[in-house]
DNA sequence: ATGAAAGCGCTAACAA
DNA sequence: TTGTTAGCGCTTTCAT
């Protein structure tokens, strides 16, 4: 019934002070006498006054909201990541606005444009946007890109070289000499990065590595990757990510190839289902929650005026989780 | 560099009209001459004017944002649901604000309180709040609850009775006579609903059903459920949800019990990994995306002034997806 | 330490 | 059809 929102003026009137004083009591407690402050807080609580109104954003320009753009929220990769981001944001008094870009650069632009006037900054994950488009966006609002490097834009990435290295070492220890990389999407920055890292590691460890053609980062992508792999099989496979790896295991099993007895399979990311499939997936675990947390943390630092060293991406460590999909050659 | 936001006044000045005319050109195109409207839109585009500012929300009170509260975004159950919600919201020009309540009623209250002044409405999924708390919230802003019935608050639920019935029929056809229900959390509305539906179906089909003690809705919950189940085993099991079912399969397998040869297992929800585990899970599929879509759709209808028939929850159909975790008794 | 007044960008009366 | 004038709720000068 009583639909009217409790305003700062209501509190001011009830407390017998000016509205500006109430405002100060909340935002700059130091500038108000202790006594007055107490009284205001008490009255505000009684009246049920809520500070976080949008009106605050008008004069100051800061909304205390940040946008998190994800390409497909259905991808379990994002779950932990969002959780980490969410936690960091909440802790800092910020709210997260979700933008599902639906794997489409058109939707992505729309979503970002729509969000732009409303948020204090962006965290971009797996963008389809070009580097220059990202830089353009970054000119208007603070931006952090995740899992990609864009010059002049701060970013958070995982240590792909080290991760790929660990995977290869693991394989080498098991006696594998030749491994196949099941590629991800062509447009993926991470795919290129992983392939390069793999080749370097192969060189140092004296292994041979080849790769299949680009494929979607899904279970289906793994299936099609295996179709290609079957023409030139190797004793070990590293997949672009866990979903591809899971698809690969399925396809392999369907062909009567046993994992890990005949072929060892390694995934990347350590998403939730990795531990659930049979055999449980050996994978290079990305610090999902930490990535979300770090991205938001750094974004907020910039929002608050920090000047980031724009040319040095923050790189987070990953670790190899050995489960049951890898075995001796 | 040019940090200043393009305002409606800038456009007005550049187009040689009053600010109110520009405003009208965007919100009430009918009330502006075609010619003027065109000119304004052209100028606005040139200047890069973005309409969706927060300032709009001040006079009107409508922010075009809705909050989606989830208990744990890590739960794959939410992925499709959020996607559906997201799609419906975007289509209607609304943005989704994510509130991860972290399985805690304290955080939930905080998150909702924080979001309240900023959004036009709430979609509550798996709330920990009491019915009365929900009703209280609903007094202030439009609310839709998902998967729960709260009197006087509009809701969207799945057809649990029918779903449980299908599951029991399936089991009966396979020759099972006694089934165990692996319970979910005590506080869960859905758990009570499912158990009741199960008993009714059992009665009609002349089956016997018993249940284990309450457990968390996770893989771990399934494991502990099986520990209890082992004392009074039956040839079939229905789990509170897919995660519990997956945990149950694991625990069963670990005990040397074969699924489905020795025990048939049915899950509920049909989350993404259900199809990935071995054996693939037979499950009562909830229309996840449709739930999100419907909830948002109905919420927006209310936001726009529709008067909902508050006492009739919208019930969405579910269907049985038969995979490999069920077999003859 | 406090109050008064002037906006922030936009929309909604009310005139013209 | 268009312009003018008040605000929406809050913060921020500038006085006091």
XYZ file of C-alpha atoms (C1' of nucleotides) in Angstrom:
690
model
C 0.000 0.000 0.000
C 2.454 2.556 1.232
C 4.291 2.552 -2.023
C 6.191 5.753 -1.610
C 9.898 5.266 -1.280
C 11.549 6.662 1.805
C 13.686 9.550 0.642
C 16.562 11.326 2.168
C 14.292 14.293 2.754
C 11.938 12.206 4.823
C 14.810 11.240 7.035
C 16.034 14.812 7.179
C 12.652 16.081 8.224
C 12.188 13.382 10.834
C 15.630 13.996 12.260
C 15.263 17.731 12.160
C 18.268 18.382 9.976
C 18.967 19.409 6.413
C 19.001 16.816 3.657
C 22.607 17.555 2.942
C 23.477 16.617 6.477
C 21.829 13.259 6.086
C 23.744 12.707 2.902
C 26.973 13.539 4.671
C 26.119 11.269 7.551
C 26.206 8.364 5.135
C 28.958 9.224 2.737
C 31.330 11.326 4.811
C 30.719 10.377 8.453
C 33.683 12.452 9.535
C 31.994 15.676 8.583
C 29.084 15.264 10.920
C 29.023 15.529 14.678
C 28.882 12.151 16.317
C 25.618 12.988 18.013
C 23.853 14.133 14.863
C 25.199 11.176 12.967
C 23.801 8.775 15.511
C 20.422 10.387 15.483
C 20.257 10.359 11.703
C 21.236 6.731 11.499
C 18.644 5.822 14.060
C 15.874 7.708 12.332
C 16.906 6.311 8.971
C 16.749 2.792 10.303
C 13.329 3.389 11.804
C 11.967 4.762 8.606
C 13.551 1.993 6.615
C 15.604 4.298 4.472
C 17.740 2.578 1.846
C 20.764 4.427 0.643
C 21.549 2.664 -2.583
C 19.304 4.583 -4.875
C 20.050 5.300 -8.461
C 19.634 8.952 -7.828
C 23.031 8.828 -6.227
C 24.469 7.852 -9.565
C 23.246 10.990 -11.235
C 25.425 13.603 -9.612
C 28.376 11.330 -9.080
C 28.203 9.304 -12.260
C 29.140 6.109 -10.438
C 26.566 3.378 -10.379
C 28.361 0.708 -8.372
C 27.536 -1.764 -11.062
C 29.838 -3.597 -13.394
C 28.956 -5.648 -16.421
C 30.204 -9.169 -16.925
C 29.995 -10.304 -20.516
C 30.025 -14.025 -21.192
C 29.657 -15.711 -24.537
C 27.376 -18.494 -23.361
C 26.353 -18.818 -19.784
C 25.515 -22.432 -20.403
C 29.207 -23.188 -20.613
C 30.200 -24.624 -17.226
C 33.478 -22.809 -17.608
C 31.731 -19.658 -16.495
C 30.047 -20.960 -13.402
C 32.997 -20.757 -11.046
C 34.271 -17.706 -12.780
C 31.052 -15.823 -12.257
C 30.950 -16.940 -8.683
C 34.396 -15.519 -8.066
C 33.504 -12.307 -9.814
C 30.270 -12.057 -7.911
C 32.034 -12.536 -4.598
C 34.622 -9.879 -5.302
C 32.004 -7.454 -6.505
C 29.718 -7.980 -3.555
C 32.582 -7.601 -1.138
C 33.353 -4.235 -2.660
C 29.755 -3.120 -2.655
C 29.285 -3.589 -6.350
C 26.564 -5.383 -8.213
C 27.007 -7.516 -11.297
C 25.047 -7.025 -14.410
C 25.048 -10.097 -16.577
C 25.396 -9.821 -20.319
C 25.014 -13.069 -22.197
C 26.359 -12.344 -25.633
C 24.934 -15.563 -27.051
C 28.057 -16.341 -29.054
C 27.207 -13.543 -31.418
C 29.180 -10.399 -32.013
C 25.981 -8.587 -32.907
C 24.313 -9.457 -29.617
C 27.525 -8.678 -27.862
C 27.641 -5.156 -29.205
C 24.013 -4.637 -28.340
C 24.444 -5.964 -24.854
C 27.500 -3.841 -24.198
C 25.971 -0.723 -25.675
C 22.923 -1.251 -23.577
C 24.925 -1.762 -20.448
C 27.460 0.962 -21.085
C 25.575 3.920 -19.649
C 24.665 1.945 -16.587
C 27.909 0.469 -15.418
C 31.195 1.651 -14.047
C 33.188 -0.902 -15.976
C 33.320 -4.120 -17.960
C 34.792 -7.558 -17.589
C 34.951 -9.184 -20.994
C 35.344 -12.937 -21.275
C 35.798 -14.738 -24.558
C 34.832 -11.720 -26.579
C 34.067 -11.959 -30.217
C 34.998 -8.329 -30.629
C 38.054 -7.198 -32.505
C 41.000 -5.751 -30.663
C 40.212 -2.304 -31.938
C 36.577 -2.528 -30.884
C 37.725 -3.505 -27.440
C 40.153 -0.631 -27.270
C 37.378 1.688 -28.345
C 35.153 0.441 -25.558
C 38.028 0.753 -23.144
C 38.313 4.413 -24.045
C 34.867 5.043 -22.643
C 34.862 2.862 -19.575
C 37.357 0.748 -17.674
C 37.635 -2.684 -19.227
C 39.365 -5.900 -18.239
C 39.638 -8.707 -20.739
C 39.856 -12.250 -19.556
C 41.834 -14.934 -21.328
C 43.063 -12.710 -24.081
C 45.656 -10.071 -24.590
C 44.737 -6.799 -26.200
C 47.423 -4.166 -26.290
C 46.683 -1.158 -24.117
C 43.870 -2.952 -22.328
C 44.509 -4.587 -18.969
C 43.898 -8.306 -18.924
C 43.916 -11.419 -16.821
C 45.068 -14.669 -18.342
C 46.147 -18.100 -17.248
C 49.667 -19.329 -17.632
C 49.087 -21.298 -20.791
C 52.742 -22.000 -21.512
C 53.287 -23.480 -18.104
C 50.026 -25.398 -18.219
C 50.785 -26.909 -21.598
C 54.245 -27.688 -20.413
C 52.925 -29.602 -17.412
C 50.574 -31.555 -19.591
C 53.349 -32.511 -21.969
C 55.676 -33.453 -19.148
C 53.014 -35.677 -17.696
C 52.568 -37.367 -21.034
C 56.308 -37.704 -21.531
C 56.691 -39.316 -18.142
C 54.083 -41.839 -19.116
C 56.157 -42.696 -22.139
C 54.176 -40.988 -24.853
C 56.190 -39.668 -27.784
C 53.587 -38.298 -30.158
C 50.588 -36.242 -29.200
C 47.707 -34.652 -31.080
C 46.169 -31.307 -30.182
C 42.429 -31.145 -30.754
C 42.014 -27.539 -31.832
C 39.356 -25.100 -30.698
C 37.716 -22.259 -32.605
C 39.805 -20.396 -35.102
C 38.923 -17.006 -33.666
C 40.052 -18.029 -30.207
C 43.050 -16.253 -28.797
C 43.518 -19.061 -26.308
C 43.603 -21.670 -29.043
C 46.528 -20.008 -30.756
C 48.275 -19.529 -27.465
C 47.859 -23.144 -26.456
C 49.039 -24.499 -29.747
C 52.146 -22.357 -29.658
C 52.876 -23.347 -26.065
C 52.413 -26.960 -26.972
C 54.908 -26.755 -29.791
C 57.480 -25.131 -27.603
C 57.036 -27.750 -24.927
C 57.210 -30.489 -27.527
C 60.499 -29.123 -28.793
C 62.073 -29.031 -25.378
C 60.792 -32.424 -24.337
C 61.592 -33.964 -27.690
C 58.029 -34.972 -28.380
C 56.095 -34.670 -31.578
C 52.877 -32.726 -31.703
C 50.403 -32.145 -34.489
C 46.957 -30.680 -34.498
C 43.540 -31.200 -35.999
C 41.532 -28.546 -37.815
C 39.601 -25.902 -35.897
C 36.362 -27.002 -34.289
C 33.764 -25.599 -31.920
C 34.709 -25.687 -28.216
C 32.034 -28.231 -27.438
C 31.454 -31.935 -27.012
C 30.564 -31.995 -30.689
C 33.874 -30.370 -31.501
C 35.621 -33.207 -29.715
C 33.711 -35.771 -31.694
C 34.651 -34.210 -35.001
C 38.211 -33.756 -33.846
C 38.488 -37.460 -33.188
C 37.140 -38.229 -36.638
C 40.140 -36.384 -38.011
C 42.486 -37.789 -35.413
C 41.565 -41.324 -36.410
C 43.355 -40.864 -39.720
C 46.679 -40.240 -37.973
C 46.281 -41.592 -34.459
C 48.743 -40.939 -31.671
C 48.901 -42.435 -28.209
C 47.942 -39.179 -26.528
C 45.609 -36.270 -27.101
C 45.356 -32.818 -25.563
C 42.079 -31.031 -26.178
C 41.354 -27.335 -26.475
C 39.176 -27.597 -23.392
C 37.343 -30.069 -21.214
C 34.209 -30.157 -23.269
C 36.184 -31.060 -26.347
C 38.053 -33.654 -24.300
C 34.801 -35.172 -23.089
C 33.533 -35.332 -26.640
C 36.787 -36.937 -27.677
C 36.558 -39.626 -25.016
C 33.037 -40.399 -26.126
C 33.964 -40.634 -29.757
C 37.027 -42.710 -28.970
C 35.041 -45.089 -26.814
C 32.376 -45.347 -29.492
C 35.101 -46.447 -31.916
C 36.220 -49.127 -29.533
C 39.343 -47.230 -28.534
C 39.927 -47.514 -24.812
C 40.848 -44.495 -22.692
C 43.435 -44.449 -21.239
C 44.698 -47.881 -22.264
C 44.877 -47.095 -25.980
C 44.833 -43.330 -25.952
C 45.447 -40.854 -23.127
C 43.294 -37.712 -23.093
C 43.968 -34.409 -21.348
C 41.523 -31.547 -21.119
C 41.908 -27.927 -20.122
C 40.017 -25.831 -17.545
C 38.794 -28.406 -15.028
C 35.130 -27.574 -15.337
C 32.639 -29.188 -13.040
C 31.774 -32.239 -15.125
C 35.448 -33.140 -15.662
C 35.389 -35.101 -12.462
C 32.071 -36.726 -13.294
C 32.737 -38.397 -16.611
C 34.184 -41.866 -17.024
C 37.076 -42.071 -17.055
C 37.487 -38.973 -14.903
C 39.351 -36.389 -16.905
C 42.977 -35.480 -16.412
C 43.054 -31.761 -17.064
C 45.006 -28.556 -16.795
C 42.987 -26.754 -14.165
C 42.414 -23.052 -14.666
C 41.918 -21.055 -11.479
C 38.376 -20.216 -12.482
C 37.177 -18.487 -9.350
C 40.457 -16.639 -8.983
C 40.164 -15.388 -12.530
C 36.769 -13.901 -11.846
C 37.919 -12.481 -8.560
C 41.087 -11.007 -9.974
C 39.372 -9.523 -12.987
C 36.784 -7.776 -10.868
C 39.363 -6.744 -8.314
C 41.569 -5.127 -10.913
C 38.638 -3.552 -12.652
C 37.465 -1.950 -9.459
C 40.942 -0.724 -8.725
C 40.907 1.079 -12.043
C 37.388 2.344 -11.517
C 38.616 3.830 -8.301
C 41.354 5.625 -10.086
C 44.311 3.278 -10.080
C 46.488 3.594 -13.117
C 47.114 0.065 -14.344
C 50.332 -0.999 -15.961
C 48.488 -1.614 -19.133
C 51.080 -3.620 -20.881
C 51.494 -6.374 -18.399
C 48.650 -8.827 -18.223
C 48.090 -10.473 -14.903
C 48.893 -14.108 -15.355
C 47.413 -16.670 -13.039
C 48.957 -20.087 -12.466
C 47.279 -23.299 -13.453
C 47.976 -26.802 -12.315
C 47.681 -30.266 -13.716
C 44.981 -32.407 -12.176
C 45.732 -36.030 -12.874
C 42.718 -38.307 -12.955
C 41.947 -41.415 -14.923
C 42.027 -40.434 -18.558
C 45.780 -40.648 -18.872
C 47.976 -43.704 -18.557
C 51.201 -45.310 -19.760
C 51.809 -45.333 -23.480
C 39.874 11.808 -23.711
C 36.505 13.278 -24.454
C 34.966 11.861 -21.369
C 31.822 13.908 -21.284
C 28.710 11.944 -21.897
C 26.477 13.075 -24.713
C 23.309 14.355 -23.125
C 19.865 14.883 -24.449
C 20.468 18.603 -24.310
C 23.430 18.300 -26.610
C 21.239 16.571 -29.124
C 18.472 19.113 -28.629
C 20.830 21.977 -29.227
C 22.388 20.371 -32.279
C 19.003 19.563 -33.758
C 17.570 22.943 -32.916
C 14.695 21.667 -30.808
C 13.751 21.506 -27.156
C 15.056 18.739 -24.976
C 11.572 17.470 -24.317
C 11.093 17.006 -28.029
C 14.140 14.809 -28.193
C 12.861 12.837 -25.269
C 9.544 12.383 -27.023
C 11.229 11.391 -30.246
C 12.628 8.377 -28.433
C 9.896 7.363 -26.064
C 6.713 8.479 -27.792
C 7.551 8.639 -31.504
C 3.911 9.267 -32.349
C 3.933 12.647 -30.725
C 6.608 14.093 -32.922
C 6.388 15.068 -36.555
C 8.032 12.548 -38.803
C 10.444 15.139 -40.129
C 11.576 16.334 -36.737
C 11.863 12.786 -35.491
C 14.107 11.868 -38.375
C 16.337 14.842 -37.856
C 16.647 14.169 -34.158
C 17.505 10.541 -34.683
C 20.101 11.469 -37.254
C 21.727 14.051 -35.049
C 21.610 11.720 -32.072
C 23.338 9.006 -34.050
C 26.014 11.417 -35.228
C 26.704 12.588 -31.743
C 26.668 9.060 -30.425
C 23.881 9.698 -28.006
C 22.835 6.695 -25.925
C 19.327 6.711 -24.574
C 19.480 4.214 -21.770
C 20.757 6.428 -19.034
C 19.925 5.994 -15.436
C 18.632 9.496 -15.296
C 15.583 8.197 -17.062
C 14.834 6.065 -14.069
C 14.604 9.015 -11.740
C 11.432 10.673 -12.955
C 9.769 7.499 -14.138
C 10.908 5.182 -11.406
C 11.461 2.342 -13.888
C 14.979 1.111 -14.370
C 14.460 -1.604 -16.983
C 16.421 -3.953 -14.806
C 15.264 -7.046 -13.028
C 17.096 -9.066 -10.436
C 17.554 -12.796 -10.725
C 18.407 -14.423 -7.428
C 20.057 -17.833 -7.531
C 21.276 -19.835 -4.590
C 24.488 -21.019 -6.191
C 25.399 -20.119 -9.693
C 27.774 -23.035 -9.788
C 24.774 -25.352 -9.920
C 24.366 -26.357 -13.563
C 20.652 -26.286 -12.977
C 20.769 -22.531 -13.347
C 22.713 -22.324 -16.552
C 19.862 -22.975 -18.958
C 17.460 -21.205 -16.699
C 19.498 -18.032 -16.685
C 19.906 -18.253 -20.403
C 16.157 -18.401 -20.877
C 15.632 -15.544 -18.468
C 18.331 -13.526 -20.133
C 16.807 -14.034 -23.565
C 13.348 -13.003 -22.445
C 14.693 -9.967 -20.638
C 16.835 -8.822 -23.527
C 13.981 -9.253 -25.961
C 11.882 -6.964 -23.808
C 14.618 -4.402 -23.425
C 15.428 -5.365 -19.868
C 18.743 -6.117 -18.289
C 19.425 -8.798 -15.743
C 21.120 -8.150 -12.493
C 22.583 -11.278 -10.992
C 22.304 -11.942 -7.302
C 24.166 -15.018 -6.098
C 22.799 -15.663 -2.664
C 25.548 -18.147 -1.852
C 23.183 -20.606 -0.216
C 22.817 -18.263 2.718
C 19.700 -16.507 3.831
C 21.824 -13.710 5.237
C 23.553 -13.060 1.934
C 20.255 -13.424 0.214
C 18.664 -10.669 2.233
C 21.663 -8.451 1.678
C 21.680 -9.087 -2.025
C 17.981 -8.424 -2.381
C 18.052 -5.335 -0.210
C 20.929 -4.037 -2.233
C 19.198 -4.714 -5.496
C 15.755 -3.572 -4.437
C 16.077 0.143 -5.132
C 17.624 -0.569 -8.499
C 15.299 -3.050 -10.117
C 11.764 -3.172 -11.373
C 11.194 -6.671 -10.104
C 12.580 -9.950 -8.822
C 12.756 -13.522 -9.961
C 13.485 -15.710 -6.971
C 14.800 -19.214 -7.495
C 15.337 -21.649 -4.673
C 14.962 -19.007 -2.029
C 15.927 -19.621 1.527
C 13.515 -16.948 2.631
C 10.368 -17.660 4.548
C 7.008 -17.319 2.901
C 6.264 -14.212 4.896
C 9.572 -12.614 4.002
C 8.820 -13.267 0.363
C 5.373 -11.773 0.678
C 6.892 -8.737 2.324
C 9.315 -8.307 -0.550
C 6.468 -8.790 -2.985
C 4.665 -5.883 -1.356
C 7.427 -3.563 -2.441
C 8.217 -4.844 -5.897
C 6.799 -7.391 -8.299
C 8.151 -10.835 -7.505
C 7.954 -14.194 -9.219
C 9.063 -17.288 -7.347
C 10.368 -20.242 -9.226
C 9.859 -23.814 -8.127
C 7.910 -22.974 -5.058
C 4.434 -21.900 -4.135
C 3.903 -18.947 -1.853
C 0.354 -17.839 -1.356
C -0.405 -14.435 -2.844
C 2.819 -14.415 -4.818
C 2.789 -15.459 -8.471
C 4.970 -18.432 -9.245
C 6.238 -20.743 -11.926
C 6.715 -24.395 -11.135
C 7.204 -27.670 -12.934
C 4.614 -30.360 -12.936
C 6.172 -32.447 -10.208
C 3.239 -34.825 -9.767
C 3.214 -35.702 -13.412
C 6.990 -35.945 -13.555
C 7.168 -38.261 -10.574
C 4.354 -40.256 -12.003
C 6.208 -40.766 -15.289
C 9.297 -41.856 -13.425
C 7.345 -44.367 -11.375
C 5.530 -45.684 -14.419
C 8.820 -46.185 -16.176
C 10.139 -48.119 -13.215
C 6.955 -50.146 -12.930
C 7.138 -51.095 -16.589
C 10.649 -52.352 -16.022
C 9.314 -54.575 -13.294
C 10.500 -52.721 -10.224
C 8.259 -53.013 -7.179
C 10.098 -51.118 -4.487
C 11.848 -47.791 -4.917
C 13.828 -45.507 -2.661
C 13.681 -41.723 -2.831
C 16.996 -40.050 -2.104
C 15.840 -36.895 -0.323
C 17.081 -33.374 -0.858
C 17.414 -30.521 1.635
C 14.855 -30.292 4.372
C 14.059 -26.667 3.631
C 13.314 -27.403 0.018
C 9.761 -26.913 -1.120
C 10.457 -29.086 -4.139
C 11.677 -31.933 -1.964
C 8.417 -32.113 -0.076
C 6.461 -31.827 -3.277
C 8.389 -34.604 -4.962
C 8.092 -36.941 -2.040
C 4.351 -36.437 -1.834
C 3.943 -36.931 -5.564
C 6.015 -40.069 -5.363
C 3.828 -41.535 -2.660
C 0.686 -40.825 -4.584
C 2.089 -42.399 -7.701
C 3.277 -45.375 -5.674
C -0.181 -45.866 -4.303
C -1.826 -45.836 -7.678
C 0.759 -48.045 -9.308
C 0.912 -50.382 -6.356
C 4.577 -49.817 -5.757
C 6.351 -49.323 -2.482
C 8.390 -46.201 -1.853
C 10.502 -45.141 1.056
C 12.936 -42.330 1.497
C 16.315 -41.566 2.988
C 17.036 -38.696 5.365
C 17.496 -35.188 4.092
C 20.799 -34.392 2.408
C 22.402 -31.581 0.457
C 21.380 -31.367 -3.212
C 24.864 -32.272 -4.376
C 27.004 -35.167 -5.495
C 27.995 -35.543 -1.875
C 24.359 -35.735 -0.892
C 23.951 -38.638 -3.266
C 26.899 -40.415 -1.743
C 25.536 -40.099 1.763
C 22.091 -41.055 0.572
C 23.450 -44.305 -0.790
C 25.177 -45.031 2.496
C 21.744 -45.004 4.078
C 20.122 -46.774 1.165
C 22.552 -49.661 1.502
C 20.923 -50.677 4.765
C 17.578 -51.259 3.053
C 18.347 -51.595 -0.629
C 15.698 -51.602 -3.341
C 16.034 -52.306 -7.036
C 15.375 -48.693 -8.007
C 16.210 -45.229 -6.800
C 14.847 -41.798 -7.621
C 17.024 -38.909 -6.553
C 16.064 -35.408 -5.511
C 17.970 -34.079 -8.504
C 20.592 -35.023 -11.052
C 23.541 -34.108 -8.904
C 22.324 -36.372 -6.160
C 21.679 -39.068 -8.748
C 25.200 -38.743 -10.107
C 26.594 -39.000 -6.608
C 24.443 -42.045 -6.016
C 25.701 -43.774 -9.146
C 29.244 -43.111 -8.083
C 28.714 -44.437 -4.598
C 26.850 -47.441 -5.883
C 29.562 -48.243 -8.386
C 32.197 -47.824 -5.717
C 30.362 -50.436 -3.643
C 30.408 -52.821 -6.546
C 26.730 -52.362 -7.277
C 26.138 -52.144 -11.002
C 23.877 -49.495 -12.521
C 21.449 -50.306 -14.045
C 21.896 -54.091 -13.763
C 21.579 -54.189 -9.973
C 19.960 -50.848 -9.255
C 18.179 -48.408 -11.563
C 18.724 -44.714 -10.914
C 16.566 -41.779 -12.007
C 17.493 -38.151 -11.591
C 15.494 -34.955 -11.881
C 16.143 -31.787 -13.929
C 18.237 -33.025 -16.838
C 21.172 -30.747 -16.242
C 24.005 -30.616 -18.706
C 26.237 -33.303 -17.212
C 23.354 -35.823 -17.032
C 24.122 -36.886 -20.539
C 27.858 -37.013 -19.893
C 28.152 -39.418 -17.008
C 28.407 -43.186 -17.331
C 25.878 -44.629 -17.463
C 24.045 -41.678 -18.983
C 21.347 -40.619 -16.579
C 17.663 -41.335 -17.018
C 16.000 -38.236 -15.661
C 12.824 -36.223 -15.378
C 13.704 -33.239 -17.523
C 12.608 -29.856 -16.289
C 12.010 -27.248 -18.987
C 14.881 -25.152 -17.689
C 15.036 -22.487 -20.360
C 11.263 -22.223 -20.494
C 11.156 -21.713 -16.751
C 13.507 -18.774 -16.972
C 11.700 -17.378 -19.946
C 8.282 -17.764 -18.410
C 9.290 -16.326 -15.082
C 10.747 -13.224 -16.683
C 7.852 -12.932 -19.092
C 5.293 -13.014 -16.324
C 7.315 -10.706 -14.157
C 7.522 -8.137 -16.905
C 3.815 -8.436 -17.533
C 3.231 -7.526 -13.920
C 5.801 -4.771 -14.007
C 3.898 -3.338 -16.914
C 0.727 -3.325 -14.936
C -0.892 -6.685 -15.556
C -2.839 -7.984 -12.612
C -1.787 -11.589 -12.142
C -4.155 -14.245 -10.902
C -2.053 -14.640 -7.857
C -3.425 -17.886 -6.680
C -2.693 -19.981 -9.695
C 0.912 -20.844 -10.245
C 1.994 -21.362 -13.807
C 2.903 -25.004 -14.111
C 5.246 -26.137 -16.827
C 5.329 -29.699 -18.119
C 8.307 -31.977 -17.711
C 9.152 -35.140 -19.544
C 11.008 -38.315 -18.838
C 14.289 -38.708 -20.663
C 15.255 -42.360 -20.701
C 18.953 -43.025 -20.957
C 21.119 -45.795 -19.610
C 20.820 -45.667 -15.847
C 17.554 -47.583 -15.721
C 16.917 -51.164 -16.710
C 14.806 -54.218 -15.964
C 14.452 -55.236 -12.345
C 29.338 21.351 11.983
C 25.405 22.577 9.472
C 22.144 24.754 6.088
C 20.693 26.604 1.496
C 20.768 26.305 -3.172
C 22.177 24.596 -7.491
C 22.311 21.092 -10.441
C 23.141 15.690 -12.444
C 20.062 13.937 -17.293
C 15.730 13.035 -18.079
C 10.486 13.079 -18.259
C 5.980 14.976 -17.499
C 2.798 18.347 -16.981
C 1.233 22.551 -18.820
C 1.152 26.129 -22.243
C 1.411 27.887 -26.735
C 3.337 19.484 -32.881
C 6.485 21.875 -29.995
C 8.546 24.674 -26.151
C 8.690 25.841 -21.065
C 8.835 24.737 -16.549
C 9.190 21.864 -12.760
C 10.815 18.403 -10.492
C 12.668 12.870 -9.631
C 16.456 11.853 -5.044
C 20.822 12.772 -4.221
C 25.448 15.235 -3.824
C 28.064 19.238 -3.755
C 29.526 23.713 -3.670
C 29.187 27.796 -1.005
C 27.720 30.207 2.895
C 26.935 30.504 7.702
